[in-house]
Coordinates of C-alpha atoms and ligand atoms in Angstrom, one line a residue:
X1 CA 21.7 -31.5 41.6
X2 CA 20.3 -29.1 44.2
X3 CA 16.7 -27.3 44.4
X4 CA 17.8 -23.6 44.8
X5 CA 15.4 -21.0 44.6
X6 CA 15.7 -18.5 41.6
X7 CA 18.3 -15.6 42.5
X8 CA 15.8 -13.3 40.8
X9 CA 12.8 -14.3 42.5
X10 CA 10.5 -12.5 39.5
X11 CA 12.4 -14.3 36.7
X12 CA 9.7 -16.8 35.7
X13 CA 12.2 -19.1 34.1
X14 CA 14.1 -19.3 37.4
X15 CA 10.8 -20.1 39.4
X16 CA 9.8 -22.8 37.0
X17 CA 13.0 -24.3 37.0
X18 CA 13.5 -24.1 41.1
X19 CA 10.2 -26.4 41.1
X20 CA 11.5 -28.9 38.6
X21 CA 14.9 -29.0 40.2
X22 CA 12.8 -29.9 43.5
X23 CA 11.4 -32.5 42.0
X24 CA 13.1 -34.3 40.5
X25 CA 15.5 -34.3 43.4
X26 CA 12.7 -36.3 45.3
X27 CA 12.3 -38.5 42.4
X28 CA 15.9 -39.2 42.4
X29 CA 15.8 -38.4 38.5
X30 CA 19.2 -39.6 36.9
X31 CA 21.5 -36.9 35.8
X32 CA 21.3 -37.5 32.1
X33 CA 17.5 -37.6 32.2
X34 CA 17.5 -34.4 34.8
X35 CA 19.8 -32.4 31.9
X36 CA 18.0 -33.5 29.1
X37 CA 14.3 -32.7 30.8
X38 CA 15.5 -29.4 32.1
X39 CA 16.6 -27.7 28.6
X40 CA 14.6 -26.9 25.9
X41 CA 15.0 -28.8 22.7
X42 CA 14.7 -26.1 20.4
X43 CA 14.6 -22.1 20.6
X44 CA 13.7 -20.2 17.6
X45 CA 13.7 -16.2 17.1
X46 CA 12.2 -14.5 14.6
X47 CA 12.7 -10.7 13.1
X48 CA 9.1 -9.9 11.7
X49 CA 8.9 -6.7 9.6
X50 CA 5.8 -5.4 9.0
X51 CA 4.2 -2.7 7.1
X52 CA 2.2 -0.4 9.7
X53 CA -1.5 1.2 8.7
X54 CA 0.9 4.8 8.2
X55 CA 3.3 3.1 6.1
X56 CA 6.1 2.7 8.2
X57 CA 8.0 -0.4 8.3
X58 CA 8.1 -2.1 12.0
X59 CA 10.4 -5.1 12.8
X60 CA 8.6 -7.0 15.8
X61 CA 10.6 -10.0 17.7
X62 CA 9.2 -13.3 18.1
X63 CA 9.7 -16.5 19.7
X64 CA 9.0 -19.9 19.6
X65 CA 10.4 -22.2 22.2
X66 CA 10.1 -26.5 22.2
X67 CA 10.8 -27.5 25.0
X68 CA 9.9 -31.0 24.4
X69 CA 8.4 -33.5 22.1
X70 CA 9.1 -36.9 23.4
X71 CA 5.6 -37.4 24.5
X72 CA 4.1 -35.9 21.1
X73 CA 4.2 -33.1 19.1
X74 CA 4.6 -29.4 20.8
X75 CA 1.8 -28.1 22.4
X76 CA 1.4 -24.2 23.2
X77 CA -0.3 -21.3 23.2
X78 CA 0.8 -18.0 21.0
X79 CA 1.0 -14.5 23.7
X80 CA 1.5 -11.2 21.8
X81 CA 2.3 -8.7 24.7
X82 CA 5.0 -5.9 24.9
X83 CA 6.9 -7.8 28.0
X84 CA 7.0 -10.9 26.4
X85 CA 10.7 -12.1 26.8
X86 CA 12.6 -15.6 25.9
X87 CA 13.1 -16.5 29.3
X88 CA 9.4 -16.2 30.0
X89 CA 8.4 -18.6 26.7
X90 CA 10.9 -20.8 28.1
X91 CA 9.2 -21.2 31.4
X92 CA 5.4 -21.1 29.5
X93 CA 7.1 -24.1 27.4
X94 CA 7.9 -26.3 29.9
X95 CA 5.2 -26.4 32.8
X96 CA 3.4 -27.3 29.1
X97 CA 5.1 -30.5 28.9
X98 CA 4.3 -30.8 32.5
X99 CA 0.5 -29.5 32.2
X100 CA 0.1 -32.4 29.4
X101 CA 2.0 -35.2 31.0
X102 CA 0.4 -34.4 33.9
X103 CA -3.0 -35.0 32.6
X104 CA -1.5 -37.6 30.2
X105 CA -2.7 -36.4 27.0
X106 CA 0.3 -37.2 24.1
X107 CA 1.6 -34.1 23.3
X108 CA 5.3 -32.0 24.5
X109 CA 5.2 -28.9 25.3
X110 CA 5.9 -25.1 23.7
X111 CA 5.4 -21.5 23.4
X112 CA 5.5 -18.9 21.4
X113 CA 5.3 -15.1 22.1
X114 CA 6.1 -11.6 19.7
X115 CA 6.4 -8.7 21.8
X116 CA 4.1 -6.2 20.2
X117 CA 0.9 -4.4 22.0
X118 CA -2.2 -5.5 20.8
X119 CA -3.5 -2.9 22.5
X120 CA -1.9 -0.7 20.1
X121 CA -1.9 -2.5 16.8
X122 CA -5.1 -2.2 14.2
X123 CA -7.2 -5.4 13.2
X124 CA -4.8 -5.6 9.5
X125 CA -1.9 -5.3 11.2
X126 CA -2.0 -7.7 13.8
X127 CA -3.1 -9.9 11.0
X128 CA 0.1 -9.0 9.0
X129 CA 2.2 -9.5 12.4
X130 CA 0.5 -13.1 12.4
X131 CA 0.5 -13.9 8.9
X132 CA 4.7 -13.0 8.8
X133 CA 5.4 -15.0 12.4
X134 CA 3.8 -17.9 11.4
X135 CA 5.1 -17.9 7.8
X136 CA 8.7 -17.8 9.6
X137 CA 7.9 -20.5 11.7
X138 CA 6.1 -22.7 9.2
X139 CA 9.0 -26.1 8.7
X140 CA 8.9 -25.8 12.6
X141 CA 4.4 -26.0 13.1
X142 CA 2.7 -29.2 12.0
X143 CA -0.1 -31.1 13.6
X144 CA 2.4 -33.5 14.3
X145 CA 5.4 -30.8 15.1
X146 CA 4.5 -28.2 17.3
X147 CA 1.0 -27.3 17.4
X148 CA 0.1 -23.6 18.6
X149 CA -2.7 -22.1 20.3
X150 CA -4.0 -18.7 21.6
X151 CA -2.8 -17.2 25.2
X152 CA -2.5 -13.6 26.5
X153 CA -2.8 -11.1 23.8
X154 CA -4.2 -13.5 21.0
X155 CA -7.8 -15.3 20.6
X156 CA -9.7 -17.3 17.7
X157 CA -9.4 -15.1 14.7
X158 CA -5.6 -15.2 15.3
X159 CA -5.5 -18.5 15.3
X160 CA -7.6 -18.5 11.9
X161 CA -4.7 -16.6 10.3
X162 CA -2.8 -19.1 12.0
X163 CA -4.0 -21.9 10.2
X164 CA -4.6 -20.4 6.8
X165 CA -1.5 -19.3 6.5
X166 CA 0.3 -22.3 7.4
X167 CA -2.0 -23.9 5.0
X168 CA -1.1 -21.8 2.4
X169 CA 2.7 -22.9 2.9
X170 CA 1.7 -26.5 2.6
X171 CA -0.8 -26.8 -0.2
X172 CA -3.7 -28.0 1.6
X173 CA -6.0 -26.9 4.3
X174 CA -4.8 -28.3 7.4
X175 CA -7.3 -27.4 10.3
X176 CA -5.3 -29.4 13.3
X177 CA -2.2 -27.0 12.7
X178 CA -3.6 -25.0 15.7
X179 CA -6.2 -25.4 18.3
X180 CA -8.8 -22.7 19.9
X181 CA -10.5 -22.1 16.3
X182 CA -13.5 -20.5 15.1
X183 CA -16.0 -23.7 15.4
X184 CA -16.5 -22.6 11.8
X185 CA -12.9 -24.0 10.5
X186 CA -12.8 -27.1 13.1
X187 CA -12.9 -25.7 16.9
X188 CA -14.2 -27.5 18.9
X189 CA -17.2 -26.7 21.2
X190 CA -16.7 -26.3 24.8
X191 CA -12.9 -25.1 24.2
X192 CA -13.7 -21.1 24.8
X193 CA -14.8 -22.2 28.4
X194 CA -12.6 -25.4 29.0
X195 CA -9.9 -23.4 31.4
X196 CA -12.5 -22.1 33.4
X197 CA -14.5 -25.2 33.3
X198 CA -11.3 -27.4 34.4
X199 CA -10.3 -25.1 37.3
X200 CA -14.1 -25.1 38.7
X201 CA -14.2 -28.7 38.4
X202 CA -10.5 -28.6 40.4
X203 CA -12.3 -26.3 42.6
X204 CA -15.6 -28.6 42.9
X205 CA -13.2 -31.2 44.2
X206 CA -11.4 -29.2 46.7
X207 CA -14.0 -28.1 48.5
X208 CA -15.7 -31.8 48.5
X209 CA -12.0 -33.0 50.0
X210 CA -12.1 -29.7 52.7
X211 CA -15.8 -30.7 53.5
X212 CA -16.6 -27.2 52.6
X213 CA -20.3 -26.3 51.5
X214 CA -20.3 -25.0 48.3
X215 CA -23.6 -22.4 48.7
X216 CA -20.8 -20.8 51.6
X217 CA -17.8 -20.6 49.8
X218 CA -16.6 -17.4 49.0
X219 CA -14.4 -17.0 46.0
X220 CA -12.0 -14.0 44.5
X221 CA -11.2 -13.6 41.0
X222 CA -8.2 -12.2 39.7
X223 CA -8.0 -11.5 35.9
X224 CA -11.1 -11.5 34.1
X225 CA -10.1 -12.5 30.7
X226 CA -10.8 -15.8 28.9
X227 CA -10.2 -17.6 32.0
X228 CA -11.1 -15.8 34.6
X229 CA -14.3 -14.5 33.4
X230 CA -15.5 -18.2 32.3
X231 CA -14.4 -19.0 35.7
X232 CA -16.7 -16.4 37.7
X233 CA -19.5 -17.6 34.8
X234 CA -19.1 -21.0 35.6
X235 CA -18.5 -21.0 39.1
X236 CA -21.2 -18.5 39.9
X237 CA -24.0 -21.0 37.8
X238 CA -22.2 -23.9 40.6
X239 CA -23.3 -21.8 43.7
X240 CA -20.4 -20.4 44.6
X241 CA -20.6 -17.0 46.3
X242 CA -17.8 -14.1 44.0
X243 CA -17.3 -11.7 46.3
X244 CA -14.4 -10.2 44.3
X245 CA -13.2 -9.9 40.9
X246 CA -10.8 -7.6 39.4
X247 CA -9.0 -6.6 35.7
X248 CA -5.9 -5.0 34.9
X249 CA -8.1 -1.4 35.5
X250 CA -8.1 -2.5 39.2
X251 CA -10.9 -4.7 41.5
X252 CA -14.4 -5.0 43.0
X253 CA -14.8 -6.4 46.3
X254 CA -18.8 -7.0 48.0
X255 CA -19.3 -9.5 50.8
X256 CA -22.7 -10.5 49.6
X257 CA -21.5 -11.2 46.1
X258 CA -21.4 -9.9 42.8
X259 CA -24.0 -10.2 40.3
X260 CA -21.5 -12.2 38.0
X261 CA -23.5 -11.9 34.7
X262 CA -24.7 -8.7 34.9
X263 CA -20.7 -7.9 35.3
X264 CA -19.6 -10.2 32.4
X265 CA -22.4 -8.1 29.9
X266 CA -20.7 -4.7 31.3
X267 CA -17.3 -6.0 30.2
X268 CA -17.6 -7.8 27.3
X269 CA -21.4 -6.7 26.3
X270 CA -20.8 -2.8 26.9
X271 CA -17.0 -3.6 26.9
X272 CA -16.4 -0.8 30.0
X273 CA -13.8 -1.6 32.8
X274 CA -14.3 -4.0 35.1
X275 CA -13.6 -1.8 38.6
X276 CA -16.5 1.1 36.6
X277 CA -19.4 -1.2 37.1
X278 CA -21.9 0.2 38.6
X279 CA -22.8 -0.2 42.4
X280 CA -21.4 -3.2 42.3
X281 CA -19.5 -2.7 45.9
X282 CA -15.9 -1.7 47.1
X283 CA -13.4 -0.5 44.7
X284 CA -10.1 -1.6 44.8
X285 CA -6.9 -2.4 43.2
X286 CA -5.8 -5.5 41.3
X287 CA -3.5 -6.2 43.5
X288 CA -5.2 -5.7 46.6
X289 CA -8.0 -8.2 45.5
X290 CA -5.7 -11.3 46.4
X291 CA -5.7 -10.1 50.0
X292 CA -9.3 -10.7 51.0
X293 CA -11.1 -12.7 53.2
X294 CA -12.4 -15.5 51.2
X295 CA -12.3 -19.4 50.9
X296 CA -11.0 -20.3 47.2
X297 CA -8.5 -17.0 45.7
X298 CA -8.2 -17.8 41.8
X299 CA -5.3 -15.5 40.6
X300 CA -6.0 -15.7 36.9
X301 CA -4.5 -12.9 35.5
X302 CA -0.5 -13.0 35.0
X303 CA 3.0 -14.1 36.6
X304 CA 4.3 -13.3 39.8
X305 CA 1.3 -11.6 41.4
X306 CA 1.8 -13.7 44.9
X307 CA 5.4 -13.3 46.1
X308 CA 8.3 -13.3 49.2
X309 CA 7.2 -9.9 49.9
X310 CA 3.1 -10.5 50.1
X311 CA 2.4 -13.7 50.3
X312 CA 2.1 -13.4 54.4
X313 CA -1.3 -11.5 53.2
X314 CA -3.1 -14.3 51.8
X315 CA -6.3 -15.0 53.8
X316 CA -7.9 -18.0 51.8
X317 CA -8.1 -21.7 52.2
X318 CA -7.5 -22.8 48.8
X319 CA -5.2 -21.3 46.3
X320 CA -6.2 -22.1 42.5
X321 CA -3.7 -20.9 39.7
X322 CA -5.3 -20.2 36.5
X323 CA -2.7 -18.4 35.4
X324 CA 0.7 -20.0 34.3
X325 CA 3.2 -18.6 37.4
X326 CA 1.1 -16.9 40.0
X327 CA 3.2 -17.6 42.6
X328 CA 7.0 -17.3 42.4
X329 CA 9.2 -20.1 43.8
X330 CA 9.9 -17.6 46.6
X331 CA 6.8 -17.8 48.0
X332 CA 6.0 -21.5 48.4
X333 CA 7.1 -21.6 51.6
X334 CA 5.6 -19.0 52.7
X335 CA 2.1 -20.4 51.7
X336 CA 2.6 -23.9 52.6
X337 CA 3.4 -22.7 56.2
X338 CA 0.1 -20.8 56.2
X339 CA -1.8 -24.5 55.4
X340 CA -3.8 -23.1 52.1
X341 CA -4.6 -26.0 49.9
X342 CA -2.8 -25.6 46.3
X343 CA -4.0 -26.5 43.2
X344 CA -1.1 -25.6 41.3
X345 CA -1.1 -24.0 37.5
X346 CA -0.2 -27.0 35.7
X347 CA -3.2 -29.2 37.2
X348 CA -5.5 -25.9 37.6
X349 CA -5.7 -24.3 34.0
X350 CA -5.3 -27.5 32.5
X351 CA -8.7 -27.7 30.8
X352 CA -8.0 -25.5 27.7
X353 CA -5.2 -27.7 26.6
X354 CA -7.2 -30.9 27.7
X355 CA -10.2 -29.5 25.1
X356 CA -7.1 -28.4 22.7
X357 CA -6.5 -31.7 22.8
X358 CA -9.7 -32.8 22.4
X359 CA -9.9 -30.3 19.4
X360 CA -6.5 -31.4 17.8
X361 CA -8.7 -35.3 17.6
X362 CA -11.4 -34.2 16.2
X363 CA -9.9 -32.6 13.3
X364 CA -7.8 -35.5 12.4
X365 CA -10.8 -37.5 12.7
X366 CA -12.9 -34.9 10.8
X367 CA -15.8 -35.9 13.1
X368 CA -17.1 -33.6 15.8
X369 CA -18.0 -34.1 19.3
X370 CA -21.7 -32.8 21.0
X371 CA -20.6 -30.0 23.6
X372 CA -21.9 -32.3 25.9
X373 CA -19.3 -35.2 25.0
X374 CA -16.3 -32.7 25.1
X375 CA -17.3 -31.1 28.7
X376 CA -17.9 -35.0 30.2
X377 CA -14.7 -36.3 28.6
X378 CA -12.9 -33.1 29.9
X379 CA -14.4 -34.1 34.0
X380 CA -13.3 -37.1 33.3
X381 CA -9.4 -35.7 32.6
X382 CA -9.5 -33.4 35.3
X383 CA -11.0 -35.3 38.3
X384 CA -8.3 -38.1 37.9
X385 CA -5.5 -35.7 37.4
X386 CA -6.8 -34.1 40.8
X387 CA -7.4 -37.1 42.4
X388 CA -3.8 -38.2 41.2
X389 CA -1.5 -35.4 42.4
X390 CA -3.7 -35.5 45.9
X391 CA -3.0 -39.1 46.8
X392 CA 0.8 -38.7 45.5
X393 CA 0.8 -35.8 48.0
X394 CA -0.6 -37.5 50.6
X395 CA 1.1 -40.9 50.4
X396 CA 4.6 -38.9 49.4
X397 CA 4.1 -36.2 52.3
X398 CA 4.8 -33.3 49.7
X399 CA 2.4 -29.9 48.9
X400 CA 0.7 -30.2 45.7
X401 CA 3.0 -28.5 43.1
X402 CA 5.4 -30.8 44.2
X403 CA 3.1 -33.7 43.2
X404 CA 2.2 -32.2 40.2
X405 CA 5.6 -31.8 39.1
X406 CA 6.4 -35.4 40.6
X407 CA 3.8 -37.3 38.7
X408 CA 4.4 -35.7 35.0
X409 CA 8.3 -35.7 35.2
X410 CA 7.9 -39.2 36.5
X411 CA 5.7 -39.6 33.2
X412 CA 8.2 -37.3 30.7
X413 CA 11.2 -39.6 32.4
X414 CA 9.5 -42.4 31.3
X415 CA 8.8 -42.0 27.7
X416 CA 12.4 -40.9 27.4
X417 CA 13.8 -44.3 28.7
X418 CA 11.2 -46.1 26.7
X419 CA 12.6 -44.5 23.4
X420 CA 15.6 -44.6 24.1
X421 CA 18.5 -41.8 23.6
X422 CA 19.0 -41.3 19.8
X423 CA 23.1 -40.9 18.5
Ligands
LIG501 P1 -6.6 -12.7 28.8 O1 -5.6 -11.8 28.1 O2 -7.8 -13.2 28.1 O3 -7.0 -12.1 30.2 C1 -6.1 -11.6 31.2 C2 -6.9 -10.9 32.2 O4 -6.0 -10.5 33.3 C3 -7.6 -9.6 31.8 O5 -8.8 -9.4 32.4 C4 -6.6 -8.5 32.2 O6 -7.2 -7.2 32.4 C5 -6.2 -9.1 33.5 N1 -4.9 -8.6 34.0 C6 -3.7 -8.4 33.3 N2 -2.8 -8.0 34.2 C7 -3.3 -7.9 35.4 C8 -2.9 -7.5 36.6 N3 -1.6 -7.1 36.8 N4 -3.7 -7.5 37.7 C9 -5.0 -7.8 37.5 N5 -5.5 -8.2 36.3 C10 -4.7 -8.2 35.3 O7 -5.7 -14.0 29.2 P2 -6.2 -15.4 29.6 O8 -6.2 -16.2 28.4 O9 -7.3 -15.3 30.5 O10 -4.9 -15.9 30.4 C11 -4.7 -15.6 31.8 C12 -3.7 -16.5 32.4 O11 -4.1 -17.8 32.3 C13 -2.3 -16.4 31.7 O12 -1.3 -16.7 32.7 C14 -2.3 -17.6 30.7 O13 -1.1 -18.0 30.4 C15 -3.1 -18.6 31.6 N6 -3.8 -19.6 30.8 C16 -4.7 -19.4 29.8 C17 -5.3 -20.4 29.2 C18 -6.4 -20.1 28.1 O14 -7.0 -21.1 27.7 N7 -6.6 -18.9 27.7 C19 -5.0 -21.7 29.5 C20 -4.1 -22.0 30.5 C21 -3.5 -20.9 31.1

């Protein structure tokens, strides 16, 4: 068993794996128990056809990946975006079971993806596309199988069609199917904002451990989508200073802040591009964003943004993921060498499965929670997780991913043992 980074340093797969190969080296995993975590259990792909608005009949591909359940049923989101690829719900798949273990709530991890462009497809027929995947997928889905919820791409009326179409397949309406609802069919309150609201309260403790003074720490945001716009929202109300902030249309950079809501009601209220707001400071690129002066950079927008080839530019003192894979396993080293404080995408944007969780409860209970309860319970989760994969760090003299990764294999490798190997 050897940690080797990926040969192709953008393959996400490859850079998930590199980390879990890394370790469970320092764990001293066995090698059956080092095989059987590092595979998926299942891998399903589905053909969908669907009839387009013009008539035309489409076949869209889908996946759904398992990668494991021995903690609990699948847990993962659903992305619908045209570069969706198996190897990447693979990866997604497993830092799930990691995010989960690693916050110890019971559930494995999964993904799903269809590569389509929602950009592209009409309300109906991103219905149909939804109605036809999950209807494929239905013996595999179950509150107590595999329990999707929305990512890139999809949101809560997708998940609606989610749920009543599974329900439809079973006979009975069966709310805790998928998570990230309308409140109206047994979402949970708090969930829309629970990313965001998990990485600020990651953040909140980063800076209290750096002895940095919230009121002067400057923060860029990149991606400003369900997590990184309830990220600015939340983390703006906190006192922190955004000084940058940028979409897939490119970024805005001002040293003496940005006016956070004002920007939030231009893109979703007026529903304009982000970098088009008005006097709202420096334009710039998406790209570019990440390479500013700041304290706390929150790349929150997609894979493999921080890499071999730019990581060198980073000027911040804290790295927070909210996206799954914003760093490749290339450029680790090149940030650890540069001492930024990591909290890595599996602690990081581990809110929105935390309140999933949270969400998958109360449905079985079929009693719901004040938003109050779900926000404290969710502190609760996150500030020992935090506090968890620091002191491992510390007392292990390892970077934070590697804690991360340390503290839920060590979790996964457990249950396994516990259970036993069946036939
Ligand atoms: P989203 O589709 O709501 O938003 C994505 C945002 O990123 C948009 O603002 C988009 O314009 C921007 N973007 C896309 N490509 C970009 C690029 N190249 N440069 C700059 N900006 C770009 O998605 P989301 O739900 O906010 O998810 C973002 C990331 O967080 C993904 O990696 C996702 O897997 C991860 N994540 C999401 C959740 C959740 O609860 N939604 C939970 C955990 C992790």
């Amino acid at each position: 068993m050897s940690a080797l980074l990926p040969d192709d340093e953008f393959n996400v797969y490859e850079s998930a794996e590199a980390r879990f190969e890394s370790a469970a080296e320092k764990l001293n995993l066995e090698q059956g128990v080092f095989r059987f975590l590092k595979y998926p259990s299942r891998e399903i792909t589905v053909y969908i056809p669907v009839a387009l608005d013009n008539g035309r009949l489409e076949v869209f591909i889908g996946y759904r990946v398992l990668h494991s359940a021995v903690r609990g049923p699948g847990k993962g989101g659903i992305r619908f975006a045209p570069n969706v690829s198996l190897d990447e719900v693979r990866a997604l798949a497993a830092w799930m079971t990691w995010k989960c273990a690693l916050v110890n709530i019971p559930f494995g991890g999964a993904k799903g993806g269809v590569i389509c462009d929602p950009e592209k497809l009409s309300k109906s027929e991103m219905e149909r596309v939804t109605r036809r995947y999950t209807a494929e997928l239905s013996a595999w889905l179950g509150p107590e199988r595999d329990i999707p919820a929305p990512d890139i791409g999809t949101n809560d009326q997708i998940m609606a069609w989610v749920m009543d179409t599974y329900s439809m397949h079973v006979g009975q309406a069966t709310t805790a199917v998928v998570t990230g609802k309308p409140l109206e069919l047994g979402g949970s309150q708090g969930r829309r904002e629970a990313t965001g609201r998990g990485l600020t309260i990651c953040c909140n403790k980063a800076v209290e451990k750096l002895k940095i003074s919230r009121e002067t720490c400057l923060v860029i945001i990149q991606g400003f989508g369900n997590v990184g716009s309830q990220a600015a929202m939340l983390m703006h109300e906190a006192g922190y200073k955004i000084i940058g902030a940028a979409d897939v249309h490119g970024g805005l950079f001002n040293e003496q802040g940005l006016d956070i809501p004002r920007l939030y009601d231009w893109v979703y209220g007026k529903k304009r591009p982000l970098p088009e707001f008005p006097g709202a400071g420096d334009v710039t690129t998406s790209q570019d964003i990440l390479f500013r002066k700041c304290d706390i950079l929150v790349p929150a927008a997609t894979e493999n943004q921080i890499t071999s080839l730019n990581a060198h530019r980073l000027d911040c003192r804290i790295l927070c993921e909210g996206a799954n894979g914003p760093t490749t396993a290339h450029a680790d080293s090149i940030v650890q060498a540069k001492d930024i404080f990591i909290i890595p995408d599996i602690l990081a944007n581990a809110g929105g499965v935390t309140v999933s969780y949270f969400e998958w409860v109360q449905d079985r209970q079929g009693f719901f929670w004040r938003e109050s309860e779900v926000n404290e319970r969710l502190k609760d989760v996150m500030e020992r997780s935090f506090d968890e994969v620091v002191h491992y760090a510390e007392t292990h003299q390892v970077n934070n991913r590697i804690a991360a990764y340390i503290v839920a294999i060590d979790r996964v490798a457990r249950a396994l043992k516990l259970r036993g190997f069946y036939a």
